[in-house]
Amino acid sequence: MSWGTELWDQFDNLEKHTQWGLDFLDKYAKFVKERLEIEQNYAKQLRNLVKKFCPKRSSKEEEPRFTSCIAFYNILNELNDYAGQREVVAEEIGHRVYAEIMKYSYELKAERKSHLQEGRRAQQYLEMCMKQMDSSKKKFERECREAEKAQQTYERLDNDANATKSDVEKAKQQLNLRTHMADESKNEYAAQLQNYNAEQHKHFYIVIPQVYKHLQEMDERRTVKLSECYKGFADAERKVIPIISKCLEGMVQAAKSVDERRDSQIVVDCFKSGFEPPGDYPFEDYSQHIYRTVSDGTISTPKPEVTRIDPKITMGKAKGKLWLFGKKPKGPALEDFSHLPPEQRRKKLQQRIDELNRELQKEIDQKEALNKMKDVYEKSPQMGDPSSLQPKIAETMSNIEKLRTEIQKNEAWLSEVEGKVSQRSERRHSAEANHLVAQGRESPEGSYTEDANQEGRIQTQPPVHTEFDDEFDDDDPLPAIGHCKAIYPFDGNNEGTLAMKEGEVMYIIEEDKGDGWTRARRQNGEEGYVPTSYIDVTLEKNSKGS
């Protein structure tokens, strides 16, 4: 099946068909472009949606960590990843499909134009040969008529007795001339006819089939390219299916992580005040001071003795508790958080103690580093002046004492709160036993009280912070956490330092803590400090220095 043999006379239709093929290619390219824009806009809108509903960084710490909220934020993260995969699809479609198809369309248009021009030139050449043949044919026909007329003239004069001999001779010469010209025209016509037939055969059996073959190959390549683009379009989607499936699975897992009981407990932890429910209001009999006159026929009933309750005390107790059931009174925040309910107070105190302990540990580490640097300076005066570190050491010691005092003070407040909460819990359990009401344990988080006469405080021992002994006094060798290579030689003349040669490889047993020295060990077990700037350090993964 070949266009050159089957469609030898359909040049115009083939020209229209190839033009339709290119138009269809451009139409599909337009479809891909619009689909690409849809994917890009979809991904952009998804990212904007996630950004809109994600919690602000400033309020993230204040927001309750309900499992339903955490699950929703995890779903938002998965949705953001899903939007990223839509962007990947758009990028793949843009590079593998749209860009390729636009480039190929441009190349096909130039190729089609070249083939059609070649076909038109062949047709024009064949038409020119036909015109030459037709011209020679007409000339041959004209010369034959002229020769026939000359022959008739010669015969008429030759038979005419009145015609002179010169006229007959002239007519004879004219006949010979016309006959010769007719013969030449005949030969020329025969040559042109033979040439046209040869060119026509060449045109329809060689030139045009070759042009149509190229057009057919071009059109088939266009069809194959469309098939590849269709497949590439689907492959772009198929590539992201595993990751999209993981995103959807993450959303399902987030949904499964929602725990209604835990959320209820978080509500208790956030809003539990630690106060006891108010007791019953006593009956206050104001009629005991009223003396009514009793009629003679009235039998008076004896007045029961009613204990007089001081209304100031009653109202004072109630006044201190009533804010639990209404709006919390506004007041300045106190250092011991005594303006908060008991449970919330305990939570705040515990958070502050944890923060102070972290700051204290930082100061202790800094003091150790400064002392180590001071020892190095004392042993190696050329490294620095030991006295220059004294102000910083004194400042660090002062900070440590302040932090320890602050921790002890907050722990005392925490112990006071925990003692009061413990007593309230005992009294409440007793009351609950009387009322047959089952209640769960109180939240372990912060507490508050306004009753200043509580007893039974539980004193907790403050954490004891001890400093590490000198590492050189350890009985067991420290484990290696990496290795190093000496960049420069170091003499190591001072006590505690380790001499090394350029290119020497040693074990690292303690990282640089900010003093410019790293502790190293040779293969023979000799240990000491070397300047950190003199070595190239490589630490092992998942290892930490002592």
Coordinates of C-alpha atoms in Angstrom, one line a residue:
M1 CA 0.0 0.0 0.0
S2 CA 1.6 3.2 -1.3
W3 CA 0.3 6.6 -1.9
G4 CA 2.5 6.9 -5.0
T5 CA 0.9 4.0 -6.8
E6 CA -2.6 4.1 -5.3
L7 CA -3.1 7.9 -5.3
W8 CA -1.0 9.0 -8.3
D9 CA -3.6 11.4 -9.5
Q10 CA -4.7 12.8 -6.0
F11 CA -2.2 15.5 -5.5
D12 CA -4.7 18.1 -4.3
N13 CA -6.5 15.7 -2.0
L14 CA -3.1 14.7 -0.4
E15 CA -2.3 18.3 0.0
K16 CA -5.6 18.8 1.9
H17 CA -5.1 15.7 4.0
T18 CA -1.6 16.6 5.1
Q19 CA -2.8 20.0 6.0
W20 CA -5.6 18.5 8.1
G21 CA -3.1 16.3 9.9
L22 CA -1.0 19.3 10.9
D23 CA -4.1 21.2 12.0
F24 CA -5.1 18.2 14.1
L25 CA -1.6 18.2 15.6
D26 CA -2.0 21.8 16.5
K27 CA -5.4 21.2 18.0
Y28 CA -4.0 18.5 20.2
A29 CA -1.2 20.8 21.3
K30 CA -3.7 23.4 22.3
F31 CA -5.6 20.8 24.3
V32 CA -2.4 19.8 26.1
K33 CA -1.6 23.4 26.8
E34 CA -5.0 24.1 28.4
R35 CA -4.8 20.8 30.4
L36 CA -1.3 22.0 31.6
E37 CA -2.7 25.3 32.7
I38 CA -5.6 23.5 34.5
E39 CA -3.0 21.3 36.4
Q40 CA -0.9 24.3 37.3
N41 CA -3.9 26.3 38.5
Y42 CA -5.2 23.3 40.4
A43 CA -1.9 22.8 42.2
K44 CA -1.7 26.5 43.0
Q45 CA -5.2 26.6 44.4
L46 CA -4.6 23.5 46.5
R47 CA -1.4 25.1 48.0
N48 CA -3.3 28.4 48.7
L49 CA -6.0 26.4 50.3
V50 CA -3.5 24.5 52.5
K51 CA -1.8 27.8 53.4
K52 CA -5.1 29.4 54.3
F53 CA -6.2 26.6 56.8
C54 CA -2.7 25.8 58.2
P55 CA -2.3 27.2 61.7
K56 CA -0.2 30.3 62.1
R57 CA 3.2 29.8 63.7
S58 CA 2.6 32.3 66.4
S59 CA -0.6 30.5 67.6
K60 CA 0.5 26.9 67.1
E61 CA 1.8 26.6 70.6
E62 CA -1.3 28.0 72.1
E63 CA -3.7 25.8 70.1
P64 CA -4.9 22.7 72.0
R65 CA -3.3 19.6 70.5
F66 CA -6.6 17.7 69.9
T67 CA -6.2 14.5 67.9
S68 CA -8.8 15.8 65.5
C69 CA -6.8 19.0 64.9
I70 CA -3.6 17.1 64.5
A71 CA -5.2 14.8 62.0
F72 CA -6.6 17.7 60.1
Y73 CA -3.1 19.4 59.9
N74 CA -1.6 16.1 58.8
I75 CA -4.3 15.9 56.1
L76 CA -3.3 19.4 55.0
N77 CA 0.3 18.3 54.8
E78 CA -0.6 15.4 52.7
L79 CA -2.8 17.6 50.5
N80 CA 0.2 19.9 50.1
D81 CA 2.3 16.9 48.9
Y82 CA -0.6 16.0 46.6
A83 CA -0.5 19.5 45.1
G84 CA 3.2 19.0 44.6
Q85 CA 2.5 15.9 42.6
R86 CA 0.0 17.8 40.4
E87 CA 2.8 20.3 39.7
V88 CA 5.0 17.3 38.7
V89 CA 2.3 16.2 36.3
A90 CA 2.1 19.6 34.8
E91 CA 5.9 19.8 34.5
E92 CA 6.0 16.4 32.8
I93 CA 3.2 17.3 30.4
G94 CA 4.9 20.6 29.6
H95 CA 8.3 19.1 28.9
R96 CA 7.5 15.6 27.5
V97 CA 4.3 16.4 25.6
Y98 CA 3.6 20.0 24.8
A99 CA 7.2 21.1 24.1
E100 CA 7.9 18.0 22.0
I101 CA 4.6 18.3 20.0
M102 CA 5.2 22.0 19.2
K103 CA 8.7 21.3 18.0
Y104 CA 7.6 18.4 15.9
S105 CA 4.7 20.4 14.4
Y106 CA 7.1 23.1 13.3
E107 CA 9.4 20.5 11.7
L108 CA 6.5 18.8 9.9
K109 CA 5.2 22.0 8.5
A110 CA 8.6 22.8 6.9
E111 CA 8.9 19.2 5.6
R112 CA 5.4 19.2 4.1
K113 CA 6.1 22.5 2.4
S114 CA 9.3 21.1 0.9
H115 CA 7.6 18.0 -0.4
L116 CA 4.7 19.9 -1.9
Q117 CA 7.1 22.3 -3.6
E118 CA 8.9 19.4 -5.1
G119 CA 5.7 17.9 -6.4
R120 CA 4.6 21.2 -7.9
R121 CA 7.9 21.6 -9.7
A122 CA 7.5 18.2 -11.2
Q123 CA 4.0 19.0 -12.4
Q124 CA 5.2 22.3 -13.8
Y125 CA 8.0 20.6 -15.7
L126 CA 5.6 18.0 -17.1
E127 CA 3.2 20.7 -18.2
M128 CA 6.1 22.6 -19.9
C129 CA 7.1 19.4 -21.8
M130 CA 3.5 19.0 -22.9
K131 CA 3.3 22.6 -24.1
Q132 CA 6.5 22.1 -26.1
M133 CA 5.1 19.0 -27.6
D134 CA 1.8 20.7 -28.4
S135 CA 3.6 23.6 -30.0
S136 CA 5.7 21.3 -32.2
K137 CA 2.5 19.4 -33.1
K138 CA 0.7 22.6 -34.1
K139 CA 3.7 23.7 -36.1
F140 CA 3.9 20.4 -37.9
E141 CA 0.2 20.6 -38.7
R142 CA 0.6 24.1 -40.0
E143 CA 3.6 23.2 -42.1
C144 CA 1.7 20.3 -43.6
R145 CA -1.2 22.5 -44.6
E146 CA 1.3 25.0 -46.2
A147 CA 3.0 22.2 -48.0
E148 CA -0.4 20.9 -49.2
K149 CA -1.3 24.4 -50.5
A150 CA 2.1 24.7 -52.3
Q151 CA 1.5 21.3 -54.0
Q152 CA -2.0 22.3 -55.2
T153 CA -0.5 25.6 -56.5
Y154 CA 2.3 23.7 -58.4
E155 CA -0.2 21.2 -59.9
R156 CA -2.5 24.0 -61.0
L157 CA 0.3 26.0 -62.7
D158 CA 1.8 22.9 -64.2
N159 CA -1.5 22.0 -65.9
D160 CA -2.2 25.6 -67.0
A161 CA -1.0 26.1 -70.6
N162 CA -1.0 29.8 -70.1
A163 CA 1.4 29.7 -67.1
T164 CA 4.9 30.6 -67.8
K165 CA 7.8 28.3 -67.2
S166 CA 9.2 30.6 -64.5
D167 CA 6.0 30.6 -62.6
V168 CA 5.9 26.8 -62.7
E169 CA 9.5 26.6 -61.6
K170 CA 8.9 29.1 -58.7
A171 CA 5.8 27.1 -57.6
K172 CA 7.9 23.9 -57.7
Q173 CA 10.6 25.5 -55.5
Q174 CA 8.0 26.7 -53.1
L175 CA 6.6 23.1 -53.0
N176 CA 10.0 21.7 -52.2
L177 CA 10.6 24.3 -49.5
R178 CA 7.3 23.7 -47.8
T179 CA 7.7 19.9 -48.0
H180 CA 11.2 20.2 -46.4
M181 CA 9.8 22.5 -43.6
A182 CA 6.9 20.0 -43.1
D183 CA 9.5 17.2 -42.8
E184 CA 11.5 19.2 -40.2
S185 CA 8.3 20.0 -38.2
K186 CA 7.4 16.3 -38.3
N187 CA 10.8 15.3 -36.9
E188 CA 10.6 18.0 -34.2
Y189 CA 7.1 17.0 -33.2
A190 CA 8.2 13.3 -33.1
A191 CA 11.1 14.2 -30.9
Q192 CA 9.0 16.4 -28.6
L193 CA 6.3 13.7 -28.3
Q194 CA 8.9 11.1 -27.4
N195 CA 10.4 13.4 -24.8
Y196 CA 7.0 14.2 -23.3
N197 CA 6.1 10.5 -23.1
A198 CA 9.4 9.8 -21.3
E199 CA 8.9 12.7 -18.9
Q200 CA 5.3 11.7 -18.3
H201 CA 6.4 8.1 -17.5
K202 CA 9.1 9.4 -15.2
H203 CA 6.7 11.8 -13.6
F204 CA 4.0 9.3 -12.7
Y205 CA 6.2 6.3 -12.0
I206 CA 9.3 7.9 -10.4
V207 CA 9.0 11.5 -9.3
I208 CA 5.5 11.7 -8.0
P209 CA 5.6 8.3 -6.2
Q210 CA 8.7 9.5 -4.5
V211 CA 7.1 12.8 -3.4
Y212 CA 4.0 11.0 -2.2
K213 CA 6.1 8.4 -0.4
H214 CA 7.7 11.2 1.6
L215 CA 4.3 12.7 2.3
Q216 CA 3.0 9.3 3.4
E217 CA 6.1 8.8 5.7
M218 CA 5.6 12.2 7.1
D219 CA 2.0 11.6 7.9
E220 CA 2.7 8.3 9.4
R221 CA 5.4 9.8 11.6
R222 CA 2.8 12.4 12.7
T223 CA 0.4 9.7 13.7
V224 CA 3.1 7.8 15.6
K225 CA 4.1 11.0 17.4
L226 CA 0.5 11.5 18.4
S227 CA 0.5 8.0 19.8
E228 CA 3.6 8.7 21.8
C229 CA 2.2 11.9 23.2
Y230 CA -1.0 10.1 24.2
K231 CA 1.1 7.5 26.0
G232 CA 3.4 10.2 27.5
F233 CA 0.3 12.0 28.8
A234 CA -0.8 8.9 30.6
D235 CA 2.7 8.1 31.8
A236 CA 2.9 11.5 33.5
E237 CA -0.2 10.6 35.5
R238 CA 1.0 7.0 36.1
K239 CA 4.3 8.1 37.6
V240 CA 2.8 10.1 40.4
I241 CA 0.2 7.4 41.3
P242 CA 2.4 5.7 43.9
I243 CA 3.1 9.0 45.7
I244 CA -0.5 10.1 45.4
S245 CA -1.5 6.8 46.9
K246 CA 0.8 7.4 49.8
C247 CA -0.7 10.8 50.3
L248 CA -4.2 9.3 50.3
E249 CA -3.0 6.6 52.6
G250 CA -1.6 9.2 54.9
M251 CA -5.0 11.0 55.0
V252 CA -6.6 7.7 55.9
Q253 CA -4.1 7.1 58.7
A254 CA -4.7 10.6 59.9
A255 CA -8.4 10.0 60.1
K256 CA -7.8 6.7 62.0
S257 CA -5.6 8.6 64.5
V258 CA -8.5 10.6 65.8
D259 CA -9.2 9.6 69.4
E260 CA -12.3 11.0 70.9
R261 CA -11.4 9.9 74.4
R262 CA -8.0 11.5 74.2
D263 CA -9.6 14.8 73.0
S264 CA -12.0 14.7 75.9
Q265 CA -9.1 14.2 78.3
I266 CA -7.3 17.2 76.6
V267 CA -10.3 19.3 77.3
V268 CA -10.1 18.3 80.9
D269 CA -6.4 19.1 81.1
C270 CA -6.9 22.5 79.5
F271 CA -9.8 23.8 81.5
K272 CA -9.7 21.9 84.8
S273 CA -9.4 24.4 87.6
G274 CA -8.8 22.1 90.5
F275 CA -11.4 23.7 92.7
E276 CA -14.0 21.6 94.6
P277 CA -17.6 21.9 93.7
P278 CA -19.4 24.4 96.1
G279 CA -21.1 22.9 99.2
D280 CA -24.7 23.4 100.2
Y281 CA -25.8 26.8 101.3
P282 CA -26.9 26.8 105.0
F283 CA -30.4 27.9 106.0
E284 CA -30.3 31.2 107.7
D285 CA -33.4 31.8 109.9
Y286 CA -34.0 35.5 110.1
S287 CA -37.3 35.0 111.9
Q288 CA -35.8 34.0 115.2
H289 CA -35.8 37.6 116.4
I290 CA -39.4 38.2 115.6
Y291 CA -41.7 37.8 118.6
R292 CA -45.3 37.2 117.6
T293 CA -48.2 37.5 120.0
V294 CA -50.0 34.2 120.4
S295 CA -53.8 34.3 120.9
D296 CA -55.2 32.5 123.9
G297 CA -56.5 29.6 121.9
T298 CA -53.3 29.0 119.9
I299 CA -51.0 26.4 120.9
S300 CA -47.5 27.6 120.3
T301 CA -44.8 25.3 119.1
P302 CA -41.4 25.4 120.7
K303 CA -38.7 27.2 118.6
P304 CA -35.9 24.9 117.7
E305 CA -32.4 26.3 118.4
V306 CA -30.9 27.5 115.2
T307 CA -27.2 28.0 115.0
R308 CA -26.4 31.5 113.9
I309 CA -24.1 31.6 110.9
D310 CA -22.2 34.7 110.3
P311 CA -23.3 35.9 106.9
K312 CA -20.0 37.6 106.3
I313 CA -18.2 34.3 106.5
T314 CA -20.7 32.6 104.3
M315 CA -20.7 35.2 101.6
G316 CA -16.9 35.5 101.9
K317 CA -16.5 31.8 101.1
A318 CA -19.0 31.9 98.3
K319 CA -17.5 35.1 96.9
G320 CA -14.2 33.4 96.5
K321 CA -15.7 30.6 94.4
L322 CA -18.4 32.2 92.4
W323 CA -16.0 33.3 89.6
L324 CA -15.6 29.6 88.6
F325 CA -19.1 29.7 87.2
G326 CA -18.9 33.0 85.5
K327 CA -16.2 35.2 83.9
K328 CA -12.8 34.9 85.5
P329 CA -11.9 38.1 87.3
K330 CA -9.2 40.2 85.6
G331 CA -6.0 40.9 87.5
P332 CA -2.3 41.2 87.0
A333 CA -0.4 38.0 86.3
L334 CA 1.6 37.0 89.4
E335 CA 5.0 35.4 89.4
D336 CA 3.8 32.3 91.2
F337 CA 0.8 32.0 88.9
S338 CA -1.5 32.2 91.9
H339 CA -4.0 34.1 89.8
L340 CA -4.6 30.8 87.8
P341 CA -6.7 27.8 88.8
P342 CA -4.8 25.0 90.6
E343 CA -4.4 22.7 87.7
Q344 CA -3.4 25.5 85.3
R345 CA -1.0 26.9 87.9
R346 CA 0.7 23.5 88.2
K347 CA 1.1 23.2 84.5
K348 CA 2.6 26.7 84.1
L349 CA 5.0 26.1 87.1
Q350 CA 6.1 22.7 85.6
Q351 CA 6.7 24.4 82.2
R352 CA 8.8 27.1 83.8
I353 CA 10.8 24.6 85.8
D354 CA 11.6 22.6 82.6
E355 CA 12.7 25.8 80.8
L356 CA 14.9 26.9 83.8
N357 CA 16.5 23.4 83.9
R358 CA 17.4 23.7 80.2
E359 CA 18.9 27.1 80.7
L360 CA 20.8 25.8 83.8
Q361 CA 22.3 22.9 81.8
K362 CA 23.5 25.4 79.1
E363 CA 25.2 27.5 81.7
I364 CA 26.9 24.4 83.3
D365 CA 28.2 23.3 79.9
Q366 CA 29.5 26.8 79.2
K367 CA 31.2 26.9 82.6
E368 CA 32.9 23.5 81.9
A369 CA 34.1 24.8 78.5
L370 CA 35.5 28.0 80.1
N371 CA 37.3 26.0 82.8
K372 CA 38.8 23.7 80.3
M373 CA 39.9 26.6 78.2
K374 CA 41.4 28.3 81.3
D375 CA 43.3 25.1 82.1
V376 CA 44.7 25.0 78.6
Y377 CA 45.7 28.7 78.8
E378 CA 47.4 28.1 82.1
K379 CA 49.4 25.2 80.7
S380 CA 50.0 27.0 77.4
P381 CA 50.3 30.8 78.0
Q382 CA 51.0 31.4 74.3
M383 CA 47.4 30.2 73.6
G384 CA 45.8 33.0 75.6
D385 CA 45.6 34.8 78.9
P386 CA 43.8 32.8 81.6
S387 CA 42.8 35.9 83.5
S388 CA 40.8 37.2 80.5
L389 CA 38.3 34.3 81.1
Q390 CA 37.7 35.1 84.7
P391 CA 34.9 37.7 84.2
K392 CA 33.1 35.4 81.9
I393 CA 33.4 32.5 84.4
A394 CA 32.2 34.7 87.3
E395 CA 29.2 35.8 85.2
T396 CA 28.4 32.1 84.3
M397 CA 28.6 31.1 88.0
S398 CA 26.3 34.0 89.0
N399 CA 23.8 32.9 86.3
I400 CA 24.0 29.3 87.6
E401 CA 23.3 30.4 91.2
K402 CA 20.4 32.6 90.0
L403 CA 18.9 29.8 88.0
R404 CA 19.2 27.3 90.8
T405 CA 17.5 29.7 93.2
E406 CA 14.8 30.4 90.7
I407 CA 14.3 26.6 90.2
Q408 CA 14.1 26.0 94.0
K409 CA 11.6 28.8 94.4
N410 CA 9.3 27.4 91.6
E411 CA 9.7 23.9 92.9
A412 CA 8.6 25.1 96.3
W413 CA 5.5 26.6 94.7
L414 CA 4.9 23.4 92.7
S415 CA 5.2 21.3 95.9
E416 CA 2.7 23.6 97.6
V417 CA 0.2 23.3 94.8
E418 CA 0.6 19.5 94.6
G419 CA 0.1 19.2 98.3
K420 CA -3.1 21.2 98.2
V421 CA -4.4 19.3 95.2
S422 CA -3.6 16.0 97.0
Q423 CA -5.6 17.1 100.1
R424 CA -8.5 18.3 97.8
S425 CA -8.4 15.0 96.0
E426 CA -8.7 13.0 99.3
R427 CA -11.6 15.2 100.5
R428 CA -13.3 14.9 97.2
H429 CA -13.0 11.1 97.0
S430 CA -14.6 11.0 100.5
A431 CA -17.5 13.2 99.3
E432 CA -17.9 11.2 96.2
A433 CA -18.1 7.9 98.2
N434 CA -20.9 9.5 100.2
H435 CA -22.8 10.5 97.0
L436 CA -22.0 7.3 95.1
V437 CA -20.5 9.3 92.2
A438 CA -17.6 7.8 90.3
Q439 CA -15.0 10.3 89.1
G440 CA -11.7 9.8 87.3
R441 CA -8.3 10.9 88.5
E442 CA -7.5 14.6 88.2
S443 CA -5.2 15.8 85.6
P444 CA -1.5 15.8 86.5
E445 CA -1.1 19.3 85.1
G446 CA -1.1 22.7 86.9
S447 CA -3.3 23.7 89.9
Y448 CA -4.5 26.8 91.8
T449 CA -6.0 27.6 95.2
E450 CA -7.2 30.6 97.1
D451 CA -7.3 28.9 100.5
A452 CA -4.3 30.0 102.4
N453 CA -4.8 27.7 105.4
Q454 CA -4.3 24.3 103.7
E455 CA -2.0 21.8 105.5
G456 CA 0.0 18.8 104.5
R457 CA 2.5 20.3 102.0
I458 CA 4.7 17.8 100.2
Q459 CA 8.2 19.0 99.9
T460 CA 10.1 17.8 96.8
Q461 CA 13.8 17.7 96.7
P462 CA 15.3 20.0 94.1
P463 CA 17.4 18.4 91.5
V464 CA 21.0 18.1 92.5
H465 CA 23.3 19.4 89.8
T466 CA 26.8 17.9 90.0
E467 CA 29.7 18.8 87.7
F468 CA 31.7 16.2 85.9
D469 CA 35.1 15.2 87.2
D470 CA 38.2 15.6 85.1
E471 CA 38.0 13.4 82.1
F472 CA 41.7 12.4 82.5
D473 CA 40.8 10.7 85.8
D474 CA 38.4 8.2 84.1
D475 CA 39.4 4.6 84.6
D476 CA 37.7 3.3 81.4
P477 CA 38.9 4.8 78.1
L478 CA 36.3 6.9 76.2
P479 CA 34.8 5.4 73.1
A480 CA 35.9 6.7 69.7
I481 CA 33.2 8.9 68.1
G482 CA 35.2 9.5 64.8
H483 CA 38.6 10.1 63.4
C484 CA 40.7 12.9 62.3
K485 CA 43.7 13.7 60.0
A486 CA 46.4 16.2 60.9
I487 CA 46.5 19.1 58.4
Y488 CA 49.5 20.7 60.2
P489 CA 52.1 19.4 62.6
F490 CA 51.8 20.2 66.3
D491 CA 54.6 19.8 68.9
G492 CA 52.4 19.1 71.9
N493 CA 55.0 20.3 74.4
N494 CA 52.5 21.4 77.1
E495 CA 50.9 19.1 79.6
G496 CA 47.6 17.6 78.4
T497 CA 48.3 18.2 74.7
L498 CA 49.1 15.5 72.1
A499 CA 51.9 15.9 69.6
M500 CA 51.1 15.0 66.0
K501 CA 52.7 14.9 62.6
E502 CA 51.2 16.2 59.3
G503 CA 49.0 13.5 57.8
E504 CA 48.7 11.5 61.0
V505 CA 45.3 9.8 61.6
M506 CA 43.9 9.5 65.1
Y507 CA 40.7 8.7 66.9
I508 CA 38.3 11.4 68.1
I509 CA 37.1 10.7 71.7
E510 CA 35.6 14.2 72.5
E511 CA 34.4 17.0 70.3
D512 CA 35.3 20.6 70.5
K513 CA 33.1 22.3 73.0
G514 CA 33.8 25.8 71.8
D515 CA 37.3 26.2 73.3
G516 CA 39.2 25.4 70.1
W517 CA 40.5 22.0 71.4
T518 CA 39.5 18.5 70.4
R519 CA 40.5 15.4 72.4
A520 CA 42.1 12.6 70.4
R521 CA 43.8 9.2 70.9
R522 CA 46.6 7.5 69.0
Q523 CA 46.6 3.9 67.9
N524 CA 48.9 3.1 70.9
G525 CA 46.3 4.5 73.3
E526 CA 48.0 7.9 74.0
E527 CA 45.4 10.6 74.5
G528 CA 45.5 14.4 74.7
Y529 CA 44.1 17.6 73.2
V530 CA 45.0 19.0 69.8
P531 CA 44.0 22.3 68.2
T532 CA 40.7 21.8 66.2
S533 CA 41.9 24.1 63.4
Y534 CA 44.9 21.8 62.9
I535 CA 42.9 18.7 62.0
D536 CA 40.2 17.5 59.6
V537 CA 37.5 15.8 61.7
T538 CA 35.1 13.1 60.5
L539 CA 32.5 12.0 63.1
E540 CA 30.8 8.7 62.9
K541 CA 27.0 8.7 62.3
N542 CA 24.7 8.3 65.4
S543 CA 27.7 9.0 67.8
K544 CA 28.1 11.8 70.3
G545 CA 31.0 12.9 72.3
S546 CA 31.2 12.3 76.1

